[in-house]
Amino acid sequence: GPAITHYGLHCHVRDYHFTKYDYSDFDVNACGRIFFRPPQRPSPRERLCAETINTLNDALCDFYARHCGDAHEPVACPPHEQMGEICANTVDNCETLRKTGGCGAQRTREGCAATCSETCRCGDSHPSCLAWAMSGECVKNAAFMRTQCKSACARADADAEARAAAPPLAPGQLVDTWKTPSDCLAWASSGECENNEQFMRSNCALSCSPEERAASEERLAAARAEYWKRCPRPPGAEPALAPGEMNRTIERILSDFGHLKPELVSADPPVVLFHAFLSDAEADAFVAHGKGKYSESRGVGFDKDGKMTDVKTEIRTSRHTWCQERNCLADPLVQAVQERVSDVSRTPVTNGEFAQLVYYHACPKDGGASCAFYKRHSDYIDGDRQRIQGVRIYTLFMYLNDLPEGGGGGTRFTDLSTPITFMPEKGKAVFWPSVLADQPDTIDPRTHHEALPVWAGEKFGANFWIHQYDFRTAHHAGCTMG
């Protein structure tokens, strides 16, 4: 096939970010359609970006039209029953193997026929269709999936019908088949058995069973009672954020901290970009304290006894460490930043977690197994409602270095009325709430966000998470993860 050389090509049109990796899964069946339509009243830069995208797409389609005859015409797919006989994945991690080029090996093609075989993907416009279908997207995103992933959805439907027709398993026969069983318990406790039923019933049947959930709730209630006996909140402790106070905090930021160059990017919910929150020396100090100490980032879940624990998660692949050792906490530059965070947020220093220092390395290719990212999430942890420190109310994220042009690594707020992406720039910081202004113990889902992959260079950052109550005293007493 043809090759297009466009090193470093990238451009933005509103919320769409195009890079050369968008052509890694070029689909000849899409020829004849506009690859990307520019928005109304585009800027000259946006119009040029859209024209570039469509010109590249037209060039590829023209090549296939001239050299491959009718290759772009849809072919008749084998009957689903026939595909079911020959299409099956008999080994684990087929999707990861596909993304890393493993389908080129005969052994992988045989063990991952459903994922790697062109015949098995007949009627699917993207190689990830099967993975999407098996995670329930044919139901949650039917308009797209039923047209672009027809074969994968047919397989998912057949699997669902087979499960429905099969006699129910006795409680003692149920198992969690997901590769990390502790994930199943955490997902079940957060409502995923109802919100993502198809995936959970297939992979976390035990954790979703009424008997197991009832037993888990009993263990969780007992663990909470023991926790509050061991970790009582001091009498008279007042929450840092009262209903209605958030707006006063934002107004004060904009009026009293002009030297930090604050910009109100979103009013409701409030999201503030500080263009000059850190000095170069302060940013360099955090990077230096993290060097050589980064470890795999993990999420939060519950073990079989209902106790909070770290769990490996599919949505986060960055690395991190904590500024909680004496040499970091005693650094005057670090202390100055901590006091600034406290002043800006109108919260005591002790309500803040120790700064989490994060590191994202460059991604070799889109979807690569070693890519570092943190997919859409909220910093709010529901379980903290039942802990002495209370929930996270604010996040202040700081960028500690610059990335090269086109290096990616942005922080994208996905659920704002107008989604926005902040690009890394040394010294900048973003401040936002994780809770509602009038209900400061309740999550604000509009501040979900994600850390996008880094395409060139490396990204260093620092998270400051602020709680309703004293976190550090609770941490020293071993009470923050009970």
PDB file of N, CA and C in Angstrom, residues 287-365:
ATOM      1  N   VAL A 287      10.686  18.046  40.331  1.00  0.00           N
ATOM      2  CA  VAL A 287      11.215  17.038  39.407  1.00  0.00           C
ATOM      3  C   VAL A 287      12.405  16.325  40.034  1.00  0.00           C
ATOM      4  N   ALA A 288      13.284  17.078  40.659  1.00  0.00           N
ATOM      5  CA  ALA A 288      14.476  16.482  41.278  1.00  0.00           C
ATOM      6  C   ALA A 288      14.095  15.532  42.410  1.00  0.00           C
ATOM      7  N   HIS A 289      13.082  15.877  43.185  1.00  0.00           N
ATOM      8  CA  HIS A 289      12.672  15.012  44.297  1.00  0.00           C
ATOM      9  C   HIS A 289      12.026  13.719  43.795  1.00  0.00           C
ATOM     10  N   GLY A 290      11.499  13.734  42.582  1.00  0.00           N
ATOM     11  CA  GLY A 290      10.864  12.529  42.060  1.00  0.00           C
ATOM     12  C   GLY A 290      11.795  11.606  41.305  1.00  0.00           C
ATOM     13  N   LYS A 291      12.892  12.131  40.790  1.00  0.00           N
ATOM     14  CA  LYS A 291      13.794  11.345  39.950  1.00  0.00           C
ATOM     15  C   LYS A 291      14.270  10.086  40.667  1.00  0.00           C
ATOM     16  N   GLY A 292      14.164   8.956  39.963  1.00  0.00           N
ATOM     17  CA  GLY A 292      14.628   7.684  40.483  1.00  0.00           C
ATOM     18  C   GLY A 292      13.690   7.006  41.456  1.00  0.00           C
ATOM     19  N   LYS A 293      12.506   7.583  41.693  1.00  0.00           N
ATOM     20  CA  LYS A 293      11.592   7.032  42.701  1.00  0.00           C
ATOM     21  C   LYS A 293      10.232   6.636  42.127  1.00  0.00           C
ATOM     22  N   TYR A 294      10.023   6.838  40.826  1.00  0.00           N
ATOM     23  CA  TYR A 294       8.692   6.605  40.264  1.00  0.00           C
ATOM     24  C   TYR A 294       8.360   5.116  40.214  1.00  0.00           C
ATOM     25  N   SER A 295       7.111   4.793  40.551  1.00  0.00           N
ATOM     26  CA  SER A 295       6.618   3.419  40.470  1.00  0.00           C
ATOM     27  C   SER A 295       5.264   3.426  39.784  1.00  0.00           C
ATOM     28  N   GLU A 296       4.780   2.248  39.437  1.00  0.00           N
ATOM     29  CA  GLU A 296       3.528   2.103  38.702  1.00  0.00           C
ATOM     30  C   GLU A 296       2.355   2.715  39.468  1.00  0.00           C
ATOM     31  N   SER A 297       1.564   3.561  38.779  1.00  0.00           N
ATOM     32  CA  SER A 297       0.380   4.144  39.404  1.00  0.00           C
ATOM     33  C   SER A 297      -0.716   3.101  39.499  1.00  0.00           C
ATOM     34  N   ARG A 298      -1.463   3.138  40.584  1.00  0.00           N
ATOM     35  CA  ARG A 298      -2.540   2.176  40.811  1.00  0.00           C
ATOM     36  C   ARG A 298      -3.790   2.907  41.259  1.00  0.00           C
ATOM     37  N   GLY A 299      -4.909   2.211  41.159  1.00  0.00           N
ATOM     38  CA  GLY A 299      -6.175   2.785  41.572  1.00  0.00           C
ATOM     39  C   GLY A 299      -6.557   2.342  42.971  1.00  0.00           C
ATOM     40  N   VAL A 300      -7.788   2.651  43.357  1.00  0.00           N
ATOM     41  CA  VAL A 300      -8.280   2.329  44.695  1.00  0.00           C
ATOM     42  C   VAL A 300      -9.412   1.329  44.584  1.00  0.00           C
ATOM     43  N   GLY A 301      -9.361   0.275  45.400  1.00  0.00           N
ATOM     44  CA  GLY A 301     -10.436  -0.715  45.425  1.00  0.00           C
ATOM     45  C   GLY A 301     -10.609  -1.247  46.833  1.00  0.00           C
ATOM     46  N   PHE A 302     -11.293  -2.381  46.946  1.00  0.00           N
ATOM     47  CA  PHE A 302     -11.522  -2.992  48.253  1.00  0.00           C
ATOM     48  C   PHE A 302     -11.123  -4.455  48.186  1.00  0.00           C
ATOM     49  N   ASP A 303     -10.540  -4.952  49.267  1.00  0.00           N
ATOM     50  CA  ASP A 303     -10.196  -6.364  49.297  1.00  0.00           C
ATOM     51  C   ASP A 303     -11.399  -7.173  49.777  1.00  0.00           C
ATOM     52  N   LYS A 304     -11.200  -8.493  49.917  1.00  0.00           N
ATOM     53  CA  LYS A 304     -12.324  -9.375  50.243  1.00  0.00           C
ATOM     54  C   LYS A 304     -12.902  -9.098  51.628  1.00  0.00           C
ATOM     55  N   ASP A 305     -12.162  -8.394  52.470  1.00  0.00           N
ATOM     56  CA  ASP A 305     -12.654  -8.070  53.805  1.00  0.00           C
ATOM     57  C   ASP A 305     -13.234  -6.664  53.891  1.00  0.00           C
ATOM     58  N   GLY A 306     -13.375  -6.014  52.725  1.00  0.00           N
ATOM     59  CA  GLY A 306     -13.975  -4.689  52.710  1.00  0.00           C
ATOM     60  C   GLY A 306     -13.015  -3.563  53.023  1.00  0.00           C
ATOM     61  N   LYS A 307     -11.709  -3.853  53.078  1.00  0.00           N
ATOM     62  CA  LYS A 307     -10.735  -2.823  53.386  1.00  0.00           C
ATOM     63  C   LYS A 307     -10.199  -2.202  52.103  1.00  0.00           C
ATOM     64  N   MET A 308      -9.965  -0.886  52.165  1.00  0.00           N
ATOM     65  CA  MET A 308      -9.472  -0.150  51.015  1.00  0.00           C
ATOM     66  C   MET A 308      -8.059  -0.610  50.675  1.00  0.00           C
ATOM     67  N   THR A 309      -7.775  -0.750  49.376  1.00  0.00           N
ATOM     68  CA  THR A 309      -6.458  -1.223  48.963  1.00  0.00           C
ATOM     69  C   THR A 309      -6.127  -0.684  47.584  1.00  0.00           C
ATOM     70  N   ASP A 310      -4.858  -0.733  47.200  1.00  0.00           N
ATOM     71  CA  ASP A 310      -4.438  -0.364  45.851  1.00  0.00           C
ATOM     72  C   ASP A 310      -4.755  -1.495  44.892  1.00  0.00           C
ATOM     73  N   VAL A 311      -5.231  -1.148  43.687  1.00  0.00           N
ATOM     74  CA  VAL A 311      -5.471  -2.160  42.663  1.00  0.00           C
ATOM     75  C   VAL A 311      -4.908  -1.654  41.349  1.00  0.00           C
ATOM     76  N   LYS A 312      -4.380  -2.573  40.559  1.00  0.00           N
ATOM     77  CA  LYS A 312      -3.936  -2.234  39.211  1.00  0.00           C
ATOM     78  C   LYS A 312      -5.169  -1.958  38.372  1.00  0.00           C
ATOM     79  N   THR A 313      -5.124  -0.901  37.555  1.00  0.00           N
ATOM     80  CA  THR A 313      -6.298  -0.509  36.791  1.00  0.00           C
ATOM     81  C   THR A 313      -5.951  -0.306  35.334  1.00  0.00           C
ATOM     82  N   GLU A 314      -6.909  -0.618  34.459  1.00  0.00           N
ATOM     83  CA  GLU A 314      -6.704  -0.494  33.018  1.00  0.00           C
ATOM     84  C   GLU A 314      -6.713   0.962  32.568  1.00  0.00           C
ATOM     85  N   ILE A 315      -7.252   1.887  33.404  1.00  0.00           N
ATOM     86  CA  ILE A 315      -7.414   3.252  32.917  1.00  0.00           C
ATOM     87  C   ILE A 315      -6.187   4.114  33.186  1.00  0.00           C
ATOM     88  N   ARG A 316      -5.218   3.601  33.958  1.00  0.00           N
ATOM     89  CA  ARG A 316      -4.082   4.443  34.313  1.00  0.00           C
ATOM     90  C   ARG A 316      -2.783   3.682  34.150  1.00  0.00           C
ATOM     91  N   THR A 317      -1.848   4.244  33.355  1.00  0.00           N
ATOM     92  CA  THR A 317      -0.570   3.573  33.134  1.00  0.00           C
ATOM     93  C   THR A 317       0.607   4.525  33.343  1.00  0.00           C
ATOM     94  N   SER A 318       0.396   5.605  34.098  1.00  0.00           N
ATOM     95  CA  SER A 318       1.492   6.517  34.400  1.00  0.00           C
ATOM     96  C   SER A 318       2.330   5.951  35.549  1.00  0.00           C
ATOM     97  N   ARG A 319       3.353   6.709  35.958  1.00  0.00           N
ATOM     98  CA  ARG A 319       4.179   6.337  37.103  1.00  0.00           C
ATOM     99  C   ARG A 319       4.203   7.527  38.064  1.00  0.00           C
ATOM    100  N   HIS A 320       4.363   7.244  39.360  1.00  0.00           N
ATOM    101  CA  HIS A 320       4.306   8.333  40.327  1.00  0.00           C
ATOM    102  C   HIS A 320       5.131   8.019  41.570  1.00  0.00           C
ATOM    103  N   THR A 321       5.354   9.053  42.358  1.00  0.00           N
ATOM    104  CA  THR A 321       5.922   8.927  43.693  1.00  0.00           C
ATOM    105  C   THR A 321       5.317  10.036  44.542  1.00  0.00           C
ATOM    106  N   TRP A 322       5.633  10.061  45.834  1.00  0.00           N
ATOM    107  CA  TRP A 322       5.034  11.031  46.745  1.00  0.00           C
ATOM    108  C   TRP A 322       6.103  11.900  47.391  1.00  0.00           C
ATOM    109  N   CYS A 323       5.769  13.161  47.567  1.00  0.00           N
ATOM    110  CA  CYS A 323       6.645  14.088  48.299  1.00  0.00           C
ATOM    111  C   CYS A 323       6.273  14.010  49.776  1.00  0.00           C
ATOM    112  N   GLN A 324       6.712  12.949  50.450  1.00  0.00           N
ATOM    113  CA  GLN A 324       6.392  12.779  51.868  1.00  0.00           C
ATOM    114  C   GLN A 324       7.610  12.393  52.698  1.00  0.00           C
ATOM    115  N   GLU A 325       8.777  12.315  52.053  1.00  0.00           N
ATOM    116  CA  GLU A 325      10.006  12.073  52.796  1.00  0.00           C
ATOM    117  C   GLU A 325      10.534  13.399  53.349  1.00  0.00           C
ATOM    118  N   ARG A 326      11.350  13.285  54.377  1.00  0.00           N
ATOM    119  CA  ARG A 326      11.811  14.483  55.078  1.00  0.00           C
ATOM    120  C   ARG A 326      12.516  15.467  54.137  1.00  0.00           C
ATOM    121  N   ASN A 327      13.383  14.955  53.253  1.00  0.00           N
ATOM    122  CA  ASN A 327      14.157  15.874  52.417  1.00  0.00           C
ATOM    123  C   ASN A 327      13.274  16.637  51.440  1.00  0.00           C
ATOM    124  N   CYS A 328      12.141  16.057  51.049  1.00  0.00           N
ATOM    125  CA  CYS A 328      11.216  16.764  50.161  1.00  0.00           C
ATOM    126  C   CYS A 328      10.370  17.760  50.956  1.00  0.00           C
ATOM    127  N   LEU A 329       9.783  17.308  52.063  1.00  0.00           N
ATOM    128  CA  LEU A 329       8.908  18.175  52.853  1.00  0.00           C
ATOM    129  C   LEU A 329       9.661  19.349  53.474  1.00  0.00           C
ATOM    130  N   ALA A 330      10.967  19.169  53.739  1.00  0.00           N
ATOM    131  CA  ALA A 330      11.753  20.234  54.365  1.00  0.00           C
ATOM    132  C   ALA A 330      12.336  21.213  53.352  1.00  0.00           C
ATOM    133  N   ASP A 331      12.183  20.945  52.085  1.00  0.00           N
ATOM    134  CA  ASP A 331      12.715  21.820  51.041  1.00  0.00           C
ATOM    135  C   ASP A 331      11.955  23.153  51.072  1.00  0.00           C
ATOM    136  N   PRO A 332      12.646  24.280  51.242  1.00  0.00           N
ATOM    137  CA  PRO A 332      11.958  25.578  51.289  1.00  0.00           C
ATOM    138  C   PRO A 332      11.128  25.863  50.034  1.00  0.00           C
ATOM    139  N   LEU A 333      11.574  25.391  48.883  1.00  0.00           N
ATOM    140  CA  LEU A 333      10.815  25.609  47.654  1.00  0.00           C
ATOM    141  C   LEU A 333       9.499  24.837  47.692  1.00  0.00           C
ATOM    142  N   VAL A 334       9.545  23.602  48.183  1.00  0.00           N
ATOM    143  CA  VAL A 334       8.330  22.797  48.316  1.00  0.00           C
ATOM    144  C   VAL A 334       7.389  23.425  49.333  1.00  0.00           C
ATOM    145  N   GLN A 335       7.942  23.875  50.452  1.00  0.00           N
ATOM    146  CA  GLN A 335       7.112  24.489  51.485  1.00  0.00           C
ATOM    147  C   GLN A 335       6.427  25.750  50.978  1.00  0.00           C
ATOM    148  N   ALA A 336       7.117  26.517  50.164  1.00  0.00           N
ATOM    149  CA  ALA A 336       6.518  27.734  49.611  1.00  0.00           C
ATOM    150  C   ALA A 336       5.326  27.399  48.717  1.00  0.00           C
ATOM    151  N   VAL A 337       5.460  26.342  47.930  1.00  0.00           N
ATOM    152  CA  VAL A 337       4.358  25.939  47.057  1.00  0.00           C
ATOM    153  C   VAL A 337       3.182  25.419  47.880  1.00  0.00           C
ATOM    154  N   GLN A 338       3.464  24.619  48.908  1.00  0.00           N
ATOM    155  CA  GLN A 338       2.395  24.118  49.775  1.00  0.00           C
ATOM    156  C   GLN A 338       1.605  25.267  50.387  1.00  0.00           C
ATOM    157  N   GLU A 339       2.297  26.282  50.884  1.00  0.00           N
ATOM    158  CA  GLU A 339       1.621  27.430  51.487  1.00  0.00           C
ATOM    159  C   GLU A 339       0.798  28.183  50.443  1.00  0.00           C
ATOM    160  N   ARG A 340       1.306  28.253  49.230  1.00  0.00           N
ATOM    161  CA  ARG A 340       0.573  28.940  48.157  1.00  0.00           C
ATOM    162  C   ARG A 340      -0.713  28.190  47.824  1.00  0.00           C
ATOM    163  N   VAL A 341      -0.640  26.864  47.761  1.00  0.00           N
ATOM    164  CA  VAL A 341      -1.832  26.050  47.510  1.00  0.00           C
ATOM    165  C   VAL A 341      -2.855  26.271  48.618  1.00  0.00           C
ATOM    166  N   SER A 342      -2.387  26.294  49.857  1.00  0.00           N
ATOM    167  CA  SER A 342      -3.268  26.518  51.001  1.00  0.00           C
ATOM    168  C   SER A 342      -3.936  27.886  50.922  1.00  0.00           C
ATOM    169  N   ASP A 343      -3.160  28.901  50.566  1.00  0.00           N
ATOM    170  CA  ASP A 343      -3.683  30.269  50.493  1.00  0.00           C
ATOM    171  C   ASP A 343      -4.718  30.399  49.382  1.00  0.00           C
ATOM    172  N   VAL A 344      -4.408  29.859  48.227  1.00  0.00           N
ATOM    173  CA  VAL A 344      -5.313  29.957  47.078  1.00  0.00           C
ATOM    174  C   VAL A 344      -6.630  29.233  47.347  1.00  0.00           C
ATOM    175  N   SER A 345      -6.556  28.062  47.955  1.00  0.00           N
ATOM    176  CA  SER A 345      -7.745  27.226  48.154  1.00  0.00           C
ATOM    177  C   SER A 345      -8.503  27.536  49.442  1.00  0.00           C
ATOM    178  N   ARG A 346      -7.927  28.380  50.296  1.00  0.00           N
ATOM    179  CA  ARG A 346      -8.533  28.713  51.601  1.00  0.00           C
ATOM    180  C   ARG A 346      -8.724  27.454  52.444  1.00  0.00           C
ATOM    181  N   THR A 347      -7.714  26.604  52.453  1.00  0.00           N
ATOM    182  CA  THR A 347      -7.758  25.366  53.237  1.00  0.00           C
ATOM    183  C   THR A 347      -6.437  25.207  53.984  1.00  0.00           C
ATOM    184  N   PRO A 348      -6.434  24.535  55.136  1.00  0.00           N
ATOM    185  CA  PRO A 348      -5.176  24.304  55.856  1.00  0.00           C
ATOM    186  C   PRO A 348      -4.235  23.396  55.058  1.00  0.00           C
ATOM    187  N   VAL A 349      -2.940  23.599  55.229  1.00  0.00           N
ATOM    188  CA  VAL A 349      -1.958  22.726  54.581  1.00  0.00           C
ATOM    189  C   VAL A 349      -2.211  21.275  54.950  1.00  0.00           C
ATOM    190  N   THR A 350      -2.613  21.028  56.195  1.00  0.00           N
ATOM    191  CA  THR A 350      -2.806  19.652  56.659  1.00  0.00           C
ATOM    192  C   THR A 350      -3.988  18.955  55.997  1.00  0.00           C
ATOM    193  N   ASN A 351      -4.870  19.698  55.352  1.00  0.00           N
ATOM    194  CA  ASN A 351      -5.978  19.060  54.633  1.00  0.00           C
ATOM    195  C   ASN A 351      -5.530  18.501  53.288  1.00  0.00           C
ATOM    196  N   GLY A 352      -4.340  18.864  52.849  1.00  0.00           N
ATOM    197  CA  GLY A 352      -3.843  18.396  51.562  1.00  0.00           C
ATOM    198  C   GLY A 352      -3.072  17.099  51.685  1.00  0.00           C
ATOM    199  N   GLU A 353      -3.256  16.225  50.709  1.00  0.00           N
ATOM    200  CA  GLU A 353      -2.400  15.041  50.634  1.00  0.00           C
ATOM    201  C   GLU A 353      -0.976  15.489  50.316  1.00  0.00           C
ATOM    202  N   PHE A 354      -0.034  14.627  50.553  1.00  0.00           N
ATOM    203  CA  PHE A 354       1.324  14.909  50.118  1.00  0.00           C
ATOM    204  C   PHE A 354       1.327  14.989  48.590  1.00  0.00           C
ATOM    205  N   ALA A 355       2.103  15.911  48.056  1.00  0.00           N
ATOM    206  CA  ALA A 355       2.111  16.102  46.609  1.00  0.00           C
ATOM    207  C   ALA A 355       2.444  14.792  45.897  1.00  0.00           C
ATOM    208  N   GLN A 356       1.612  14.443  44.934  1.00  0.00           N
ATOM    209  CA  GLN A 356       1.882  13.264  44.110  1.00  0.00           C
ATOM    210  C   GLN A 356       2.639  13.726  42.868  1.00  0.00           C
ATOM    211  N   LEU A 357       3.843  13.232  42.684  1.00  0.00           N
ATOM    212  CA  LEU A 357       4.678  13.596  41.543  1.00  0.00           C
ATOM    213  C   LEU A 357       4.501  12.534  40.469  1.00  0.00           C
ATOM    214  N   VAL A 358       4.062  12.947  39.279  1.00  0.00           N
ATOM    215  CA  VAL A 358       3.730  11.988  38.226  1.00  0.00           C
ATOM    216  C   VAL A 358       4.678  12.138  37.045  1.00  0.00           C
ATOM    217  N   TYR A 359       4.828  11.035  36.331  1.00  0.00           N
ATOM    218  CA  TYR A 359       5.729  10.984  35.173  1.00  0.00           C
ATOM    219  C   TYR A 359       5.058  10.207  34.052  1.00  0.00           C
ATOM    220  N   TYR A 360       5.070  10.792  32.848  1.00  0.00           N
ATOM    221  CA  TYR A 360       4.544  10.132  31.654  1.00  0.00           C
ATOM    222  C   TYR A 360       5.643  10.124  30.592  1.00  0.00           C
ATOM    223  N   HIS A 361       6.014   8.929  30.126  1.00  0.00           N
ATOM    224  CA  HIS A 361       7.017   8.848  29.066  1.00  0.00           C
ATOM    225  C   HIS A 361       6.332   8.921  27.702  1.00  0.00           C
ATOM    226  N   ALA A 362       7.130   9.087  26.659  1.00  0.00           N
ATOM    227  CA  ALA A 362       6.578   9.209  25.315  1.00  0.00           C
ATOM    228  C   ALA A 362       5.973   7.894  24.853  1.00  0.00           C
ATOM    229  N   CYS A 363       4.885   7.992  24.110  1.00  0.00           N
ATOM    230  CA  CYS A 363       4.174   6.827  23.586  1.00  0.00           C
ATOM    231  C   CYS A 363       4.745   6.479  22.213  1.00  0.00           C
ATOM    232  N   PRO A 364       5.223   5.242  21.998  1.00  0.00           N
ATOM    233  CA  PRO A 364       5.833   4.901  20.709  1.00  0.00           C
ATOM    234  C   PRO A 364       4.859   4.931  19.550  1.00  0.00           C
ATOM    235  N   LYS A 365       3.594   4.584  19.799  1.00  0.00           N
ATOM    236  CA  LYS A 365       2.567   4.641  18.758  1.00  0.00           C
ATOM    237  C   LYS A 365       1.206   4.609  19.428  1.00  0.00           C
TER     238      LYS A 365
END
